[in-house]
Short mmCIF file of N, CA and C in Angstrom, two decimals:
data_model
loop_
_atom_site.label_atom_id
_atom_site.label_comp_id
_atom_site.label_asym_id
_atom_site.label_seq_id
_atom_site.Cartn_x
_atom_site.Cartn_y
_atom_site.Cartn_z
N MET A 248 -37.23 -65.40 -14.46
CA MET A 248 -36.96 -64.75 -13.19
C MET A 248 -37.60 -63.35 -13.24
N ASP A 249 -38.34 -62.97 -12.21
CA ASP A 249 -39.01 -61.68 -12.22
C ASP A 249 -38.07 -60.57 -11.75
N MET A 250 -38.54 -59.35 -11.89
CA MET A 250 -37.75 -58.17 -11.56
C MET A 250 -37.35 -58.16 -10.09
N PHE A 251 -38.26 -58.55 -9.21
CA PHE A 251 -37.97 -58.55 -7.78
C PHE A 251 -36.82 -59.50 -7.45
N SER A 252 -36.82 -60.67 -8.06
CA SER A 252 -35.74 -61.63 -7.83
C SER A 252 -34.41 -61.09 -8.36
N ASP A 253 -34.47 -60.42 -9.49
CA ASP A 253 -33.26 -59.79 -10.04
C ASP A 253 -32.71 -58.76 -9.08
N ILE A 254 -33.59 -57.94 -8.53
CA ILE A 254 -33.17 -56.90 -7.59
C ILE A 254 -32.56 -57.53 -6.34
N LYS A 255 -33.20 -58.58 -5.82
CA LYS A 255 -32.66 -59.26 -4.64
C LYS A 255 -31.29 -59.84 -4.94
N SER A 256 -31.12 -60.40 -6.12
CA SER A 256 -29.85 -60.97 -6.51
C SER A 256 -28.75 -59.90 -6.57
N VAL A 257 -29.08 -58.77 -7.16
CA VAL A 257 -28.12 -57.67 -7.25
C VAL A 257 -27.78 -57.15 -5.86
N MET A 258 -28.79 -57.01 -5.00
CA MET A 258 -28.55 -56.53 -3.63
C MET A 258 -27.65 -57.49 -2.87
N ASN A 259 -27.87 -58.79 -3.02
CA ASN A 259 -27.01 -59.77 -2.36
C ASN A 259 -25.57 -59.64 -2.84
N ASP A 260 -25.39 -59.48 -4.15
CA ASP A 260 -24.06 -59.30 -4.71
C ASP A 260 -23.40 -58.04 -4.16
N LEU A 261 -24.15 -56.95 -4.10
CA LEU A 261 -23.61 -55.70 -3.57
C LEU A 261 -23.24 -55.84 -2.10
N ASN A 262 -24.06 -56.53 -1.33
CA ASN A 262 -23.75 -56.74 0.09
C ASN A 262 -22.48 -57.57 0.26
N GLN A 263 -22.28 -58.56 -0.60
CA GLN A 263 -21.05 -59.36 -0.53
C GLN A 263 -19.84 -58.49 -0.86
N ARG A 264 -19.98 -57.65 -1.88
CA ARG A 264 -18.88 -56.76 -2.25
C ARG A 264 -18.59 -55.75 -1.14
N LYS A 265 -19.65 -55.27 -0.51
CA LYS A 265 -19.50 -54.32 0.59
C LYS A 265 -18.76 -54.98 1.76
N SER A 266 -19.09 -56.24 2.05
CA SER A 266 -18.41 -56.97 3.11
C SER A 266 -16.94 -57.16 2.79
N ALA A 267 -16.65 -57.50 1.54
CA ALA A 267 -15.26 -57.67 1.12
C ALA A 267 -14.49 -56.36 1.24
N LEU A 268 -15.13 -55.27 0.87
CA LEU A 268 -14.49 -53.96 0.99
C LEU A 268 -14.24 -53.63 2.46
N GLY A 269 -15.20 -53.96 3.32
CA GLY A 269 -15.03 -53.74 4.75
C GLY A 269 -13.84 -54.51 5.29
N GLN A 270 -13.68 -55.74 4.83
CA GLN A 270 -12.54 -56.55 5.26
C GLN A 270 -11.23 -55.93 4.78
N GLN A 271 -11.20 -55.44 3.55
CA GLN A 271 -10.00 -54.79 3.04
C GLN A 271 -9.68 -53.53 3.84
N LEU A 272 -10.72 -52.80 4.25
CA LEU A 272 -10.49 -51.61 5.06
C LEU A 272 -9.91 -51.97 6.43
N LYS A 273 -10.36 -53.08 7.00
CA LYS A 273 -9.78 -53.53 8.28
C LYS A 273 -8.31 -53.86 8.10
N GLU A 274 -7.97 -54.52 6.99
CA GLU A 274 -6.57 -54.83 6.70
C GLU A 274 -5.77 -53.54 6.53
N PHE A 275 -6.36 -52.57 5.85
CA PHE A 275 -5.70 -51.28 5.65
C PHE A 275 -5.44 -50.61 6.99
N GLN A 276 -6.42 -50.64 7.88
CA GLN A 276 -6.24 -50.05 9.20
C GLN A 276 -5.17 -50.79 9.99
N GLY A 277 -5.11 -52.11 9.82
CA GLY A 277 -4.05 -52.89 10.46
C GLY A 277 -2.68 -52.48 9.96
N LEU A 278 -2.58 -52.23 8.66
CA LEU A 278 -1.31 -51.75 8.10
C LEU A 278 -0.94 -50.38 8.65
N GLN A 279 -1.94 -49.53 8.85
CA GLN A 279 -1.68 -48.22 9.44
C GLN A 279 -1.09 -48.36 10.84
N VAL A 280 -1.64 -49.28 11.61
CA VAL A 280 -1.14 -49.52 12.97
C VAL A 280 0.31 -50.01 12.90
N GLU A 281 0.59 -50.94 11.99
CA GLU A 281 1.96 -51.44 11.84
C GLU A 281 2.92 -50.33 11.45
N ILE A 282 2.50 -49.44 10.56
CA ILE A 282 3.36 -48.33 10.15
C ILE A 282 3.63 -47.41 11.32
N ASN A 283 2.60 -47.13 12.11
CA ASN A 283 2.80 -46.28 13.29
C ASN A 283 3.78 -46.92 14.27
N GLN A 284 3.71 -48.24 14.42
CA GLN A 284 4.66 -48.95 15.28
C GLN A 284 6.07 -48.85 14.72
N LEU A 285 6.21 -48.96 13.40
CA LEU A 285 7.53 -48.81 12.78
C LEU A 285 8.10 -47.42 13.03
N VAL A 286 7.25 -46.41 12.93
CA VAL A 286 7.70 -45.04 13.18
C VAL A 286 8.19 -44.90 14.61
N GLU A 287 7.45 -45.47 15.56
CA GLU A 287 7.85 -45.38 16.97
C GLU A 287 9.18 -46.10 17.22
N ARG A 288 9.40 -47.23 16.55
CA ARG A 288 10.62 -48.01 16.77
C ARG A 288 11.80 -47.54 15.92
N SER A 289 11.56 -46.71 14.94
CA SER A 289 12.60 -46.39 13.95
C SER A 289 13.83 -45.70 14.54
N ASP A 290 13.68 -44.99 15.65
CA ASP A 290 14.85 -44.33 16.25
C ASP A 290 15.87 -45.34 16.76
N ASN A 291 15.40 -46.49 17.24
CA ASN A 291 16.28 -47.47 17.86
C ASN A 291 16.43 -48.76 17.06
N ASP A 292 15.65 -48.92 16.01
CA ASP A 292 15.61 -50.18 15.27
C ASP A 292 15.93 -49.94 13.80
N ALA A 293 17.09 -50.44 13.36
CA ALA A 293 17.52 -50.24 11.97
C ALA A 293 16.58 -50.94 10.99
N ASP A 294 16.04 -52.09 11.39
CA ASP A 294 15.12 -52.83 10.53
C ASP A 294 13.84 -52.02 10.30
N ALA A 295 13.33 -51.42 11.36
CA ALA A 295 12.13 -50.58 11.24
C ALA A 295 12.41 -49.39 10.33
N MET A 296 13.58 -48.79 10.48
CA MET A 296 13.94 -47.64 9.63
C MET A 296 14.04 -48.07 8.17
N ALA A 297 14.61 -49.25 7.91
CA ALA A 297 14.74 -49.74 6.53
C ALA A 297 13.35 -49.96 5.91
N LYS A 298 12.42 -50.50 6.69
CA LYS A 298 11.07 -50.71 6.19
C LYS A 298 10.38 -49.38 5.88
N LEU A 299 10.61 -48.39 6.74
CA LEU A 299 10.02 -47.07 6.49
C LEU A 299 10.60 -46.43 5.23
N ILE A 300 11.88 -46.64 5.00
CA ILE A 300 12.51 -46.11 3.79
C ILE A 300 11.91 -46.78 2.55
N LYS A 301 11.68 -48.10 2.62
CA LYS A 301 11.04 -48.80 1.51
C LYS A 301 9.64 -48.25 1.26
N LEU A 302 8.91 -48.01 2.33
CA LEU A 302 7.56 -47.44 2.19
C LEU A 302 7.62 -46.05 1.55
N LYS A 303 8.61 -45.27 1.98
CA LYS A 303 8.74 -43.92 1.42
C LYS A 303 9.05 -44.00 -0.07
N ASN A 304 9.87 -44.95 -0.47
CA ASN A 304 10.18 -45.12 -1.89
C ASN A 304 8.97 -45.63 -2.67
N ALA A 305 8.15 -46.46 -2.03
CA ALA A 305 6.96 -46.99 -2.69
C ALA A 305 5.88 -45.92 -2.84
N PHE A 306 5.86 -44.97 -1.91
CA PHE A 306 4.86 -43.89 -1.94
C PHE A 306 5.58 -42.54 -1.91
N PRO A 307 6.16 -42.12 -3.05
CA PRO A 307 6.95 -40.89 -3.07
C PRO A 307 6.15 -39.64 -2.69
N GLU A 308 4.84 -39.66 -2.91
CA GLU A 308 4.02 -38.50 -2.55
C GLU A 308 3.67 -38.51 -1.07
N GLY A 309 4.04 -39.56 -0.39
CA GLY A 309 3.75 -39.69 1.03
C GLY A 309 2.62 -40.66 1.27
N PHE A 310 2.74 -41.41 2.33
CA PHE A 310 1.72 -42.40 2.67
C PHE A 310 0.42 -41.71 3.05
N GLU A 311 0.53 -40.56 3.70
CA GLU A 311 -0.68 -39.83 4.11
C GLU A 311 -1.51 -39.43 2.89
N PHE A 312 -0.83 -39.06 1.81
CA PHE A 312 -1.53 -38.69 0.58
C PHE A 312 -2.31 -39.89 0.04
N GLN A 313 -1.65 -41.05 0.00
CA GLN A 313 -2.32 -42.27 -0.47
C GLN A 313 -3.47 -42.65 0.45
N GLN A 314 -3.24 -42.49 1.75
CA GLN A 314 -4.29 -42.80 2.72
C GLN A 314 -5.50 -41.90 2.48
N ALA A 315 -5.26 -40.62 2.26
CA ALA A 315 -6.36 -39.68 2.01
C ALA A 315 -7.12 -40.06 0.73
N LYS A 316 -6.39 -40.47 -0.31
CA LYS A 316 -7.04 -40.89 -1.55
C LYS A 316 -7.94 -42.10 -1.31
N VAL A 317 -7.43 -43.06 -0.56
CA VAL A 317 -8.22 -44.26 -0.27
C VAL A 317 -9.47 -43.89 0.52
N MET A 318 -9.31 -43.05 1.53
CA MET A 318 -10.46 -42.68 2.36
C MET A 318 -11.49 -41.89 1.55
N ASN A 319 -11.03 -41.05 0.63
CA ASN A 319 -11.97 -40.34 -0.25
C ASN A 319 -12.76 -41.33 -1.11
N LYS A 320 -12.07 -42.33 -1.63
CA LYS A 320 -12.76 -43.35 -2.43
C LYS A 320 -13.75 -44.13 -1.58
N VAL A 321 -13.38 -44.41 -0.34
CA VAL A 321 -14.30 -45.12 0.56
C VAL A 321 -15.55 -44.28 0.79
N ASP A 322 -15.37 -42.98 1.02
CA ASP A 322 -16.52 -42.10 1.20
C ASP A 322 -17.40 -42.08 -0.05
N GLU A 323 -16.76 -42.04 -1.21
CA GLU A 323 -17.49 -42.07 -2.48
C GLU A 323 -18.30 -43.36 -2.61
N LEU A 324 -17.64 -44.48 -2.31
CA LEU A 324 -18.32 -45.77 -2.40
C LEU A 324 -19.50 -45.84 -1.43
N GLU A 325 -19.31 -45.31 -0.24
CA GLU A 325 -20.40 -45.32 0.74
C GLU A 325 -21.59 -44.53 0.22
N THR A 326 -21.32 -43.38 -0.37
CA THR A 326 -22.38 -42.56 -0.95
C THR A 326 -23.10 -43.32 -2.06
N HIS A 327 -22.33 -43.99 -2.92
CA HIS A 327 -22.93 -44.74 -4.02
C HIS A 327 -23.73 -45.94 -3.52
N PHE A 328 -23.23 -46.61 -2.48
CA PHE A 328 -23.98 -47.73 -1.91
C PHE A 328 -25.31 -47.25 -1.35
N LYS A 329 -25.29 -46.12 -0.65
CA LYS A 329 -26.54 -45.58 -0.09
C LYS A 329 -27.51 -45.20 -1.19
N SER A 330 -27.00 -44.60 -2.25
CA SER A 330 -27.85 -44.22 -3.38
C SER A 330 -28.46 -45.46 -4.03
N LEU A 331 -27.64 -46.48 -4.24
CA LEU A 331 -28.14 -47.73 -4.82
C LEU A 331 -29.19 -48.37 -3.92
N GLU A 332 -28.92 -48.35 -2.63
CA GLU A 332 -29.88 -48.95 -1.70
C GLU A 332 -31.22 -48.24 -1.78
N GLN A 333 -31.19 -46.90 -1.84
CA GLN A 333 -32.43 -46.13 -1.95
C GLN A 333 -33.15 -46.46 -3.26
N GLN A 334 -32.41 -46.53 -4.35
CA GLN A 334 -33.02 -46.83 -5.64
C GLN A 334 -33.62 -48.23 -5.65
N PHE A 335 -32.92 -49.20 -5.07
CA PHE A 335 -33.45 -50.55 -5.02
C PHE A 335 -34.67 -50.64 -4.10
N ASN A 336 -34.65 -49.88 -3.01
CA ASN A 336 -35.83 -49.87 -2.14
C ASN A 336 -37.05 -49.33 -2.87
N VAL A 337 -36.85 -48.27 -3.66
CA VAL A 337 -37.96 -47.71 -4.45
C VAL A 337 -38.44 -48.75 -5.45
N LEU A 338 -37.51 -49.39 -6.14
CA LEU A 338 -37.89 -50.42 -7.11
C LEU A 338 -38.62 -51.58 -6.44
N GLY A 339 -38.15 -51.97 -5.26
CA GLY A 339 -38.80 -53.05 -4.53
C GLY A 339 -40.21 -52.68 -4.10
N GLU A 340 -40.40 -51.43 -3.67
CA GLU A 340 -41.73 -50.98 -3.28
C GLU A 340 -42.68 -50.98 -4.48
N ILE A 341 -42.18 -50.53 -5.61
CA ILE A 341 -43.01 -50.50 -6.83
C ILE A 341 -43.36 -51.92 -7.24
N GLU A 342 -42.37 -52.81 -7.20
CA GLU A 342 -42.60 -54.21 -7.58
C GLU A 342 -43.63 -54.84 -6.65
N SER A 343 -43.52 -54.58 -5.35
CA SER A 343 -44.48 -55.14 -4.39
C SER A 343 -45.87 -54.58 -4.61
N ALA A 344 -45.96 -53.28 -4.87
CA ALA A 344 -47.25 -52.63 -5.06
C ALA A 344 -47.95 -53.15 -6.32
N GLU A 345 -47.17 -53.49 -7.32
CA GLU A 345 -47.75 -53.97 -8.58
C GLU A 345 -47.94 -55.48 -8.58
N GLY A 346 -47.60 -56.12 -7.49
CA GLY A 346 -47.79 -57.57 -7.42
C GLY A 346 -46.86 -58.34 -8.32
N GLY A 347 -45.66 -57.79 -8.57
CA GLY A 347 -44.68 -58.50 -9.37
C GLY A 347 -44.93 -58.43 -10.86
N LYS A 348 -45.77 -57.49 -11.29
CA LYS A 348 -46.10 -57.40 -12.72
C LYS A 348 -45.17 -56.48 -13.49
N GLY A 349 -44.31 -55.74 -12.80
CA GLY A 349 -43.45 -54.78 -13.51
C GLY A 349 -44.27 -53.61 -13.93
N GLY A 350 -44.07 -53.11 -15.14
CA GLY A 350 -44.94 -52.06 -15.65
C GLY A 350 -44.21 -50.80 -16.01
N GLU A 351 -45.00 -49.86 -16.53
CA GLU A 351 -44.44 -48.61 -17.00
C GLU A 351 -43.87 -47.77 -15.87
N GLU A 352 -44.54 -47.78 -14.71
CA GLU A 352 -44.06 -46.96 -13.59
C GLU A 352 -42.66 -47.41 -13.16
N LEU A 353 -42.42 -48.71 -13.14
CA LEU A 353 -41.11 -49.23 -12.80
C LEU A 353 -40.08 -48.76 -13.81
N THR A 354 -40.41 -48.83 -15.08
CA THR A 354 -39.51 -48.37 -16.13
C THR A 354 -39.22 -46.88 -15.97
N GLU A 355 -40.25 -46.10 -15.63
CA GLU A 355 -40.06 -44.67 -15.42
C GLU A 355 -39.12 -44.40 -14.25
N GLN A 356 -39.29 -45.15 -13.15
CA GLN A 356 -38.44 -44.96 -11.98
C GLN A 356 -36.98 -45.30 -12.32
N VAL A 357 -36.77 -46.39 -13.05
CA VAL A 357 -35.42 -46.76 -13.44
C VAL A 357 -34.83 -45.69 -14.34
N SER A 358 -35.62 -45.18 -15.29
CA SER A 358 -35.15 -44.12 -16.18
C SER A 358 -34.80 -42.87 -15.39
N GLU A 359 -35.62 -42.54 -14.39
CA GLU A 359 -35.33 -41.37 -13.56
C GLU A 359 -34.03 -41.55 -12.79
N ALA A 360 -33.80 -42.75 -12.27
CA ALA A 360 -32.56 -43.02 -11.54
C ALA A 360 -31.36 -42.92 -12.47
N GLU A 361 -31.49 -43.45 -13.69
CA GLU A 361 -30.40 -43.36 -14.66
C GLU A 361 -30.15 -41.91 -15.04
N ALA A 362 -31.22 -41.14 -15.23
CA ALA A 362 -31.07 -39.73 -15.58
C ALA A 362 -30.39 -38.97 -14.45
N LEU A 363 -30.75 -39.28 -13.20
CA LEU A 363 -30.12 -38.63 -12.06
C LEU A 363 -28.64 -38.93 -12.04
N ASN A 364 -28.25 -40.17 -12.29
CA ASN A 364 -26.84 -40.52 -12.34
C ASN A 364 -26.13 -39.78 -13.47
N ASN A 365 -26.78 -39.64 -14.62
CA ASN A 365 -26.17 -38.93 -15.74
C ASN A 365 -26.02 -37.45 -15.43
N VAL A 366 -27.01 -36.85 -14.76
CA VAL A 366 -26.94 -35.44 -14.39
C VAL A 366 -25.80 -35.20 -13.43
N ASN A 367 -25.61 -36.12 -12.49
CA ASN A 367 -24.55 -35.98 -11.50
C ASN A 367 -23.20 -36.48 -12.02
N ASN A 368 -23.15 -36.86 -13.28
CA ASN A 368 -21.93 -37.37 -13.91
C ASN A 368 -21.34 -38.53 -13.11
N VAL A 369 -22.19 -39.42 -12.66
CA VAL A 369 -21.73 -40.58 -11.91
C VAL A 369 -21.17 -41.58 -12.90
N LYS A 370 -19.91 -41.95 -12.68
CA LYS A 370 -19.26 -42.93 -13.53
C LYS A 370 -19.28 -44.28 -12.82
N ALA A 371 -19.23 -45.31 -13.61
CA ALA A 371 -19.13 -46.64 -13.02
C ALA A 371 -17.78 -46.74 -12.32
N LYS A 372 -17.81 -47.11 -11.06
CA LYS A 372 -16.58 -47.19 -10.27
C LYS A 372 -16.09 -48.62 -10.24
N LYS A 373 -14.79 -48.76 -10.26
CA LYS A 373 -14.18 -50.07 -10.15
C LYS A 373 -13.51 -50.15 -8.78
N VAL A 374 -13.79 -51.21 -8.07
CA VAL A 374 -13.16 -51.41 -6.78
C VAL A 374 -11.78 -51.99 -7.03
N ARG A 375 -10.79 -51.33 -6.52
CA ARG A 375 -9.41 -51.79 -6.70
C ARG A 375 -8.88 -52.30 -5.38
N ASN A 376 -7.95 -53.17 -5.46
CA ASN A 376 -7.30 -53.68 -4.26
C ASN A 376 -6.15 -52.75 -3.94
N TYR A 377 -6.32 -51.92 -2.90
CA TYR A 377 -5.31 -50.95 -2.54
C TYR A 377 -4.25 -51.52 -1.61
N LEU A 378 -4.46 -52.72 -1.15
CA LEU A 378 -3.54 -53.27 -0.17
C LEU A 378 -2.51 -54.15 -0.82
#
């Protein structure tokens, strides 16, 4: 398998993961809507108040704090996805220009990308299920 096929394979995997993350974010937003509805009903509905108390116990620092943490991670992931996309586009252009032969320039570009990540102290991120 050549380098270009490897890059396409990785890009497809990343796009699938990005789609899954997008779906989880939609679920998260749906939960936010449900929580807002519970807050609105809590004055007159004991069941809604009980659910809000359970949520408060589950998130002692506050749900807003957890929401902010999740959104910060989403922003981070978006930045990393854009960076990866740019790096893969550069690699794809080099691969196309060289006719699929690979070469030293490709290795140099990959090394430069790795060095840039090391300079920026970019750590490998793990996607967690926050829902």
